[in-house]
Amino acid sequence: MSLPRSVPVPVDSIGVAAYSIPTDAEESDGTMVWHSTTMVLVSVRAAGQAGIGYTYAGTAAATVVRDKLAGVVTGGDALAPPARWADMLSAVRNLGRPGVVAEAISAVDVALWDLRSRLLDEPLVVALGAVHEATPVYGSGGFTSYDNDTLCRQLAGWVEEGIPRVKMKVGRDPDADAVRVAAARSAVGSDTELFVDANGAYDRKTALAWAERFAEHDVRWFEEPVSSDDLEGLHLLRERAPAGMDIAAGEYGYDLPYFQRMFDAGAVDCPQADVTRCLGITGVLKVGALCDARCLDLSLHCAPQISAHVGTALWHLRHLEYFHDHVRIEQMAFDGVLRPEPGGMLRPDRSAAGHGLSIKAADLEQFRVA
């Protein structure tokens, strides 16, 4: 039974836990190597319902939720996520918003939107005002730690599943990258869009040189060719990259001022935003409005089971990163996960309230670290 919208529903409690889940093999990109990924999982309860949210962050994010945000949100109206979002932003003024604090707010905000939708017995896509039926995805992984056989098998596997866009990591070993990108292009064929992500590994001149080499293999998307903090460098790459190659960045944007600076600098052809980092669903929708005002497409970064819903509400949506790590973890952590349809689309389930996920608590417990 759904509740009347006119009656406030106070938040009863907030729970939080962190889980460190080993990767299925060593993973690396242009600047990092890792063997596990930590998910911070939040549950917000009101009127007998629970909303679920999460972020990919360190255990410090769980501490922020528990010690700072829970007291701010508890007792507030669960039917008003944007109001609770504003309360959280006010409360963290002296903690520093970007980084861990923004990730913690993101997890709570996602849980609040899910809770609101469940209380009103409506799908999250309806609550968010969807303008698209589904969200296009691109397969993402292609870690620099993979040998070429593993790389090609992973990328080709996504193509076989009907995903017409794939992305690989570059930048750790420049001598190997020319061979790796050529092998990837051969594996996915000429009709598949091929993207590369350097994770900020290059300096400006090196990135320009590699843009030319990647263009020889029809690479359409060059992500973080230089650090996402180097907005001037990104602008330089955007101006000088070969025709048909988009320069992208934004996954480390934690709040609206960062995106405003990025747009003022003319830094990217297509910005990215991460719902688990940039202040949750409420934050991403505001980034989307900035993009709408500039007629810029927005690409969503990772966390596909939440981002698929959010993507439907973005007017200038480009696509969503279907990231190997997060796909695997979300399938382990939740029932009700979405899987790509032919053509590379994630279509939210409109028959389920909220985002439709339920926690596999018993399966997750072995990985709990906080």
Coordinates of C-alpha atoms in Angstrom, one line a residue:
M1 CA 0.0 0.0 0.0
S2 CA 1.5 3.3 -1.0
L3 CA 1.4 6.3 1.3
P4 CA -0.3 9.7 0.5
R5 CA 2.3 12.2 -0.8
S6 CA 0.9 15.0 1.3
V7 CA 1.8 13.4 4.6
P8 CA 5.5 13.6 5.8
V9 CA 7.0 10.2 6.5
P10 CA 9.9 10.5 9.0
V11 CA 13.1 8.5 8.5
D12 CA 13.4 6.0 11.3
S13 CA 17.0 4.9 11.0
I14 CA 20.0 4.5 8.8
G15 CA 22.3 1.5 8.6
V16 CA 25.7 1.2 6.9
A17 CA 28.2 -1.5 6.2
A18 CA 31.3 -1.8 4.0
Y19 CA 32.4 -4.9 2.0
S20 CA 35.8 -5.4 0.4
I21 CA 35.4 -7.8 -2.6
P22 CA 38.4 -9.3 -4.3
T23 CA 38.8 -8.9 -8.0
D24 CA 38.6 -12.0 -10.2
A25 CA 42.2 -11.2 -11.3
E26 CA 44.7 -8.4 -10.8
E27 CA 43.5 -5.2 -12.3
S28 CA 45.4 -2.1 -13.3
D29 CA 45.0 1.0 -15.5
G30 CA 47.4 3.7 -16.5
T31 CA 48.0 4.9 -12.9
M32 CA 46.9 2.3 -10.4
V33 CA 46.9 -1.4 -9.6
W34 CA 44.3 -3.0 -7.3
H35 CA 43.1 -6.4 -6.1
S36 CA 39.8 -5.6 -4.4
T37 CA 37.0 -3.1 -4.5
T38 CA 35.2 -1.7 -1.5
M39 CA 31.4 -1.1 -1.6
V40 CA 29.8 1.0 1.1
L41 CA 26.1 -0.1 1.4
V42 CA 23.5 2.1 3.1
S43 CA 19.9 1.2 4.1
V44 CA 17.5 4.0 5.1
R45 CA 14.2 2.9 6.8
A46 CA 10.8 4.6 7.2
A47 CA 7.3 3.3 7.7
G48 CA 8.3 -0.3 7.4
Q49 CA 10.2 0.2 4.1
A50 CA 13.9 0.2 3.4
G51 CA 15.7 2.1 0.6
I52 CA 19.1 0.9 -0.6
G53 CA 22.0 3.0 -1.7
Y54 CA 25.7 2.4 -2.2
T55 CA 29.1 3.9 -3.3
Y56 CA 32.4 2.5 -4.3
A57 CA 34.7 4.1 -1.7
G58 CA 36.9 3.4 1.3
T59 CA 35.5 2.4 4.7
A60 CA 35.9 6.1 5.8
A61 CA 32.7 6.8 3.8
A62 CA 30.9 4.4 6.1
T63 CA 32.2 6.4 9.1
V64 CA 30.9 9.6 7.6
V65 CA 27.5 8.1 7.1
R66 CA 27.4 6.7 10.6
D67 CA 28.9 9.6 12.6
K68 CA 27.7 12.6 10.6
L69 CA 24.9 12.0 8.1
A70 CA 22.6 9.5 10.0
G71 CA 21.8 12.1 12.7
V72 CA 21.0 14.7 10.0
V73 CA 18.7 12.6 8.0
T74 CA 16.9 10.6 10.7
G75 CA 13.6 12.3 11.5
G76 CA 13.4 14.1 8.2
D77 CA 10.7 13.5 5.6
A78 CA 11.6 10.4 3.6
L79 CA 9.4 11.7 0.7
A80 CA 11.7 14.7 0.1
P81 CA 15.2 13.4 -0.9
P82 CA 16.3 16.8 -2.3
A83 CA 15.5 18.4 1.1
R84 CA 17.5 15.7 2.9
W85 CA 20.3 16.2 0.3
A86 CA 20.4 19.9 1.2
D87 CA 20.5 19.1 4.9
M88 CA 23.5 16.8 4.4
L89 CA 25.4 19.4 2.4
S90 CA 24.9 22.0 5.1
A91 CA 26.0 19.6 7.8
V92 CA 29.4 18.7 6.2
R93 CA 30.6 22.2 5.7
N94 CA 33.6 21.8 8.0
L95 CA 34.4 18.2 6.9
G96 CA 35.2 19.2 3.3
R97 CA 32.8 18.1 0.6
P98 CA 34.8 16.6 -2.3
G99 CA 36.0 13.0 -2.0
V100 CA 35.0 10.7 0.8
V101 CA 32.2 13.0 2.1
A102 CA 30.6 13.4 -1.3
E103 CA 30.7 9.6 -1.7
A104 CA 29.0 9.1 1.6
I105 CA 26.3 11.7 0.7
S106 CA 25.9 9.9 -2.6
A107 CA 25.1 6.6 -1.0
V108 CA 22.5 8.1 1.4
D109 CA 20.9 10.1 -1.4
V110 CA 20.5 7.0 -3.6
A111 CA 19.0 5.2 -0.7
L112 CA 16.6 8.0 0.0
W113 CA 15.4 8.1 -3.6
D114 CA 14.8 4.3 -3.5
L115 CA 13.0 4.6 -0.2
R116 CA 10.7 7.4 -1.5
S117 CA 9.8 5.3 -4.6
R118 CA 9.1 2.3 -2.5
L119 CA 6.9 4.3 -0.1
L120 CA 4.9 5.6 -3.0
D121 CA 4.9 2.2 -4.8
E122 CA 6.4 3.5 -8.0
P123 CA 9.5 2.6 -10.1
L124 CA 12.5 4.9 -9.6
V125 CA 12.3 5.8 -13.3
V126 CA 8.8 7.2 -12.8
A127 CA 9.9 9.2 -9.7
L128 CA 12.8 10.7 -11.6
G129 CA 10.7 11.7 -14.7
A130 CA 12.2 9.4 -17.3
V131 CA 12.6 10.8 -20.8
H132 CA 14.1 7.6 -22.2
E133 CA 12.9 4.0 -22.0
A134 CA 16.4 2.6 -21.5
T135 CA 20.1 3.6 -21.0
P136 CA 22.7 2.7 -23.7
V137 CA 25.9 1.1 -22.3
Y138 CA 29.4 0.4 -23.3
G139 CA 31.4 -2.6 -22.1
S140 CA 34.4 -1.4 -20.0
G141 CA 37.4 -3.2 -18.6
G142 CA 40.3 -4.1 -20.8
F143 CA 42.8 -3.6 -17.9
T144 CA 46.4 -3.1 -18.6
S145 CA 47.2 -6.1 -16.4
Y146 CA 45.4 -8.4 -19.0
D147 CA 47.4 -10.2 -21.6
N148 CA 46.2 -9.6 -25.2
D149 CA 44.3 -12.9 -25.3
T150 CA 42.3 -11.9 -22.2
L151 CA 41.8 -8.4 -23.4
C152 CA 40.4 -9.5 -26.7
R153 CA 38.2 -12.2 -25.3
Q154 CA 36.6 -9.7 -22.9
L155 CA 36.0 -7.0 -25.5
A156 CA 34.8 -9.5 -28.1
G157 CA 32.5 -11.0 -25.5
W158 CA 30.6 -7.8 -25.0
V159 CA 30.2 -7.4 -28.8
E160 CA 28.8 -10.9 -28.9
E161 CA 26.3 -9.9 -26.2
G162 CA 25.1 -7.1 -28.5
I163 CA 27.0 -4.2 -26.9
P164 CA 28.3 -2.1 -29.8
R165 CA 30.7 0.0 -27.8
V166 CA 33.7 -1.1 -25.7
K167 CA 36.5 0.5 -23.7
M168 CA 40.0 -0.5 -22.7
K169 CA 42.7 0.9 -20.4
V170 CA 45.9 2.4 -21.7
G171 CA 48.9 4.3 -20.4
R172 CA 50.8 1.9 -18.2
D173 CA 53.2 0.6 -20.9
P174 CA 53.3 2.8 -24.0
D175 CA 55.4 0.3 -25.9
A176 CA 52.7 -2.3 -25.5
D177 CA 49.7 0.0 -26.1
A178 CA 50.1 0.2 -29.9
V179 CA 49.9 -3.6 -30.1
R180 CA 47.1 -3.8 -27.6
V181 CA 44.9 -1.3 -29.3
A182 CA 45.5 -2.9 -32.7
A183 CA 44.6 -6.3 -31.2
A184 CA 41.4 -4.9 -29.7
R185 CA 40.3 -3.3 -32.9
S186 CA 40.8 -6.6 -34.7
A187 CA 38.9 -8.5 -32.0
V188 CA 35.8 -6.3 -32.0
G189 CA 35.6 -5.6 -35.7
S190 CA 35.2 -2.3 -37.7
D191 CA 31.5 -1.8 -36.7
T192 CA 32.1 -1.5 -33.0
E193 CA 33.0 1.8 -31.4
L194 CA 36.4 1.5 -29.6
F195 CA 37.2 3.7 -26.6
V196 CA 40.4 4.2 -24.6
D197 CA 40.9 5.4 -21.0
A198 CA 44.4 6.6 -19.9
N199 CA 43.2 7.6 -16.3
G200 CA 45.4 10.7 -16.5
A201 CA 48.6 8.8 -17.2
Y202 CA 50.0 11.1 -19.9
D203 CA 51.4 14.6 -20.0
R204 CA 49.9 16.9 -22.6
K205 CA 52.4 16.4 -25.4
T206 CA 52.5 12.6 -25.0
A207 CA 48.7 12.5 -25.0
L208 CA 48.6 14.5 -28.2
A209 CA 51.0 12.0 -29.8
W210 CA 48.9 9.1 -28.7
A211 CA 45.7 10.6 -29.9
E212 CA 47.1 10.5 -33.4
R213 CA 48.2 6.9 -33.0
F214 CA 44.8 5.8 -31.5
A215 CA 43.0 7.5 -34.4
E216 CA 44.7 5.1 -36.8
H217 CA 42.5 2.4 -35.2
D218 CA 39.4 4.5 -35.3
V219 CA 39.3 5.2 -31.5
R220 CA 36.3 7.5 -31.0
W221 CA 36.7 8.3 -27.3
F222 CA 39.9 9.3 -25.4
E223 CA 39.1 9.5 -21.7
E224 CA 41.3 11.3 -19.2
P225 CA 44.3 11.7 -21.6
V226 CA 45.7 14.0 -18.9
S227 CA 44.7 14.4 -15.3
S228 CA 41.1 15.5 -14.8
D229 CA 42.5 18.3 -12.6
D230 CA 44.3 19.7 -15.7
L231 CA 41.4 21.4 -17.3
E232 CA 43.7 23.5 -19.5
G233 CA 45.4 20.4 -20.7
L234 CA 42.0 18.7 -21.5
H235 CA 41.0 21.8 -23.4
L236 CA 44.2 21.6 -25.4
L237 CA 43.5 18.0 -26.3
R238 CA 40.0 18.8 -27.2
E239 CA 41.1 21.5 -29.6
R240 CA 43.9 19.4 -31.2
A241 CA 42.6 15.8 -31.1
P242 CA 41.9 14.2 -34.5
A243 CA 38.4 14.7 -36.0
G244 CA 35.9 12.2 -34.7
M245 CA 37.6 11.6 -31.4
D246 CA 35.9 12.9 -28.3
I247 CA 37.8 14.0 -25.2
A248 CA 36.1 12.9 -22.0
A249 CA 36.5 13.3 -18.2
G250 CA 34.5 14.1 -15.1
E251 CA 34.3 10.8 -13.1
Y252 CA 36.2 12.6 -10.3
G253 CA 33.8 15.5 -10.3
Y254 CA 32.4 15.6 -6.7
D255 CA 30.2 18.6 -6.9
L256 CA 28.6 21.2 -9.2
P257 CA 31.5 23.8 -8.9
Y258 CA 33.9 21.3 -10.5
F259 CA 31.6 20.7 -13.5
Q260 CA 31.1 24.5 -13.8
R261 CA 34.8 25.0 -14.0
M262 CA 35.2 22.2 -16.5
F263 CA 32.5 23.7 -18.8
D264 CA 34.0 27.2 -18.4
A265 CA 37.3 25.8 -19.5
G266 CA 35.8 24.1 -22.6
A267 CA 37.7 21.0 -21.3
V268 CA 35.7 18.1 -22.8
D269 CA 33.5 17.0 -25.6
C270 CA 31.4 14.8 -23.4
P271 CA 31.5 15.1 -19.5
Q272 CA 31.1 12.1 -17.3
A273 CA 29.4 12.0 -13.9
D274 CA 29.3 9.2 -11.3
V275 CA 26.1 8.8 -9.2
T276 CA 28.1 7.3 -6.4
R277 CA 30.5 10.2 -6.2
C278 CA 28.9 13.5 -7.3
L279 CA 26.4 13.7 -4.5
G280 CA 24.1 11.0 -5.6
I281 CA 21.0 11.0 -7.8
T282 CA 20.2 14.6 -6.8
G283 CA 23.7 15.7 -7.7
V284 CA 23.7 13.9 -11.1
L285 CA 20.4 15.5 -12.1
K286 CA 21.9 18.9 -11.4
V287 CA 24.9 18.1 -13.5
G288 CA 22.5 17.0 -16.2
A289 CA 20.8 20.4 -16.1
L290 CA 24.2 22.1 -16.6
C291 CA 24.7 19.9 -19.7
D292 CA 21.2 20.7 -21.0
A293 CA 22.0 24.4 -20.8
R294 CA 25.0 23.8 -23.0
C295 CA 23.5 21.2 -25.3
L296 CA 26.3 18.8 -24.1
D297 CA 25.8 15.1 -23.8
L298 CA 26.4 13.5 -20.4
S299 CA 27.9 10.0 -20.0
L300 CA 27.4 8.2 -16.7
H301 CA 30.4 6.5 -15.0
C302 CA 29.9 3.0 -13.6
A303 CA 27.5 1.7 -10.8
P304 CA 25.3 0.4 -13.7
Q305 CA 22.4 -0.8 -11.5
I306 CA 21.7 2.7 -10.3
S307 CA 23.0 4.6 -13.2
A308 CA 20.7 2.8 -15.6
H309 CA 17.7 4.4 -13.8
V310 CA 19.3 7.8 -13.6
G311 CA 20.2 7.7 -17.3
T312 CA 16.6 7.5 -18.3
A313 CA 16.0 10.9 -16.7
L314 CA 18.9 12.7 -18.5
W315 CA 17.7 14.7 -21.5
H316 CA 21.2 14.9 -23.1
L317 CA 22.2 11.3 -22.3
R318 CA 25.1 9.7 -24.2
H319 CA 25.7 6.4 -22.5
L320 CA 26.7 4.5 -19.4
E321 CA 29.9 2.7 -18.5
Y322 CA 29.1 -1.0 -17.9
F323 CA 32.3 -1.6 -15.9
H324 CA 33.5 -5.2 -15.4
D325 CA 34.3 -4.7 -11.6
H326 CA 30.9 -3.2 -10.8
V327 CA 28.9 -5.5 -13.0
R328 CA 30.4 -8.5 -11.1
I329 CA 30.0 -7.0 -7.6
E330 CA 26.4 -5.9 -8.2
Q331 CA 25.5 -9.3 -9.4
M332 CA 27.1 -10.8 -6.3
A333 CA 25.5 -8.2 -4.0
F334 CA 21.9 -7.9 -5.2
D335 CA 18.9 -9.7 -6.6
G336 CA 17.0 -7.9 -9.3
V337 CA 20.0 -6.8 -11.4
L338 CA 19.4 -5.6 -14.9
R339 CA 21.3 -7.1 -17.8
P340 CA 21.9 -5.6 -21.2
E341 CA 19.5 -6.1 -24.0
P342 CA 20.6 -6.6 -27.7
G343 CA 21.9 -3.2 -28.9
G344 CA 23.5 -2.6 -25.6
M345 CA 20.6 -1.1 -23.5
L346 CA 19.9 -1.4 -19.8
R347 CA 16.1 -1.2 -19.4
P348 CA 14.8 -0.5 -15.9
D349 CA 12.0 -2.8 -14.6
R350 CA 8.9 -0.6 -14.4
S351 CA 7.0 -3.4 -12.6
A352 CA 9.1 -3.0 -9.4
A353 CA 9.0 -0.2 -6.9
G354 CA 12.3 1.8 -6.4
H355 CA 15.3 0.5 -8.2
G356 CA 14.2 -3.1 -7.8
L357 CA 17.3 -4.3 -6.0
S358 CA 17.4 -6.4 -2.8
I359 CA 20.5 -7.2 -0.9
K360 CA 22.0 -10.8 -0.8
A361 CA 23.0 -10.3 2.8
A362 CA 24.3 -13.8 3.4
D363 CA 26.4 -13.8 0.3
L364 CA 28.0 -10.4 1.2
E365 CA 28.7 -11.1 4.9
Q366 CA 32.0 -12.9 4.2
F367 CA 33.4 -9.7 2.6
R368 CA 32.3 -7.3 5.4
V369 CA 35.1 -5.0 6.7
A370 CA 33.1 -2.3 8.5

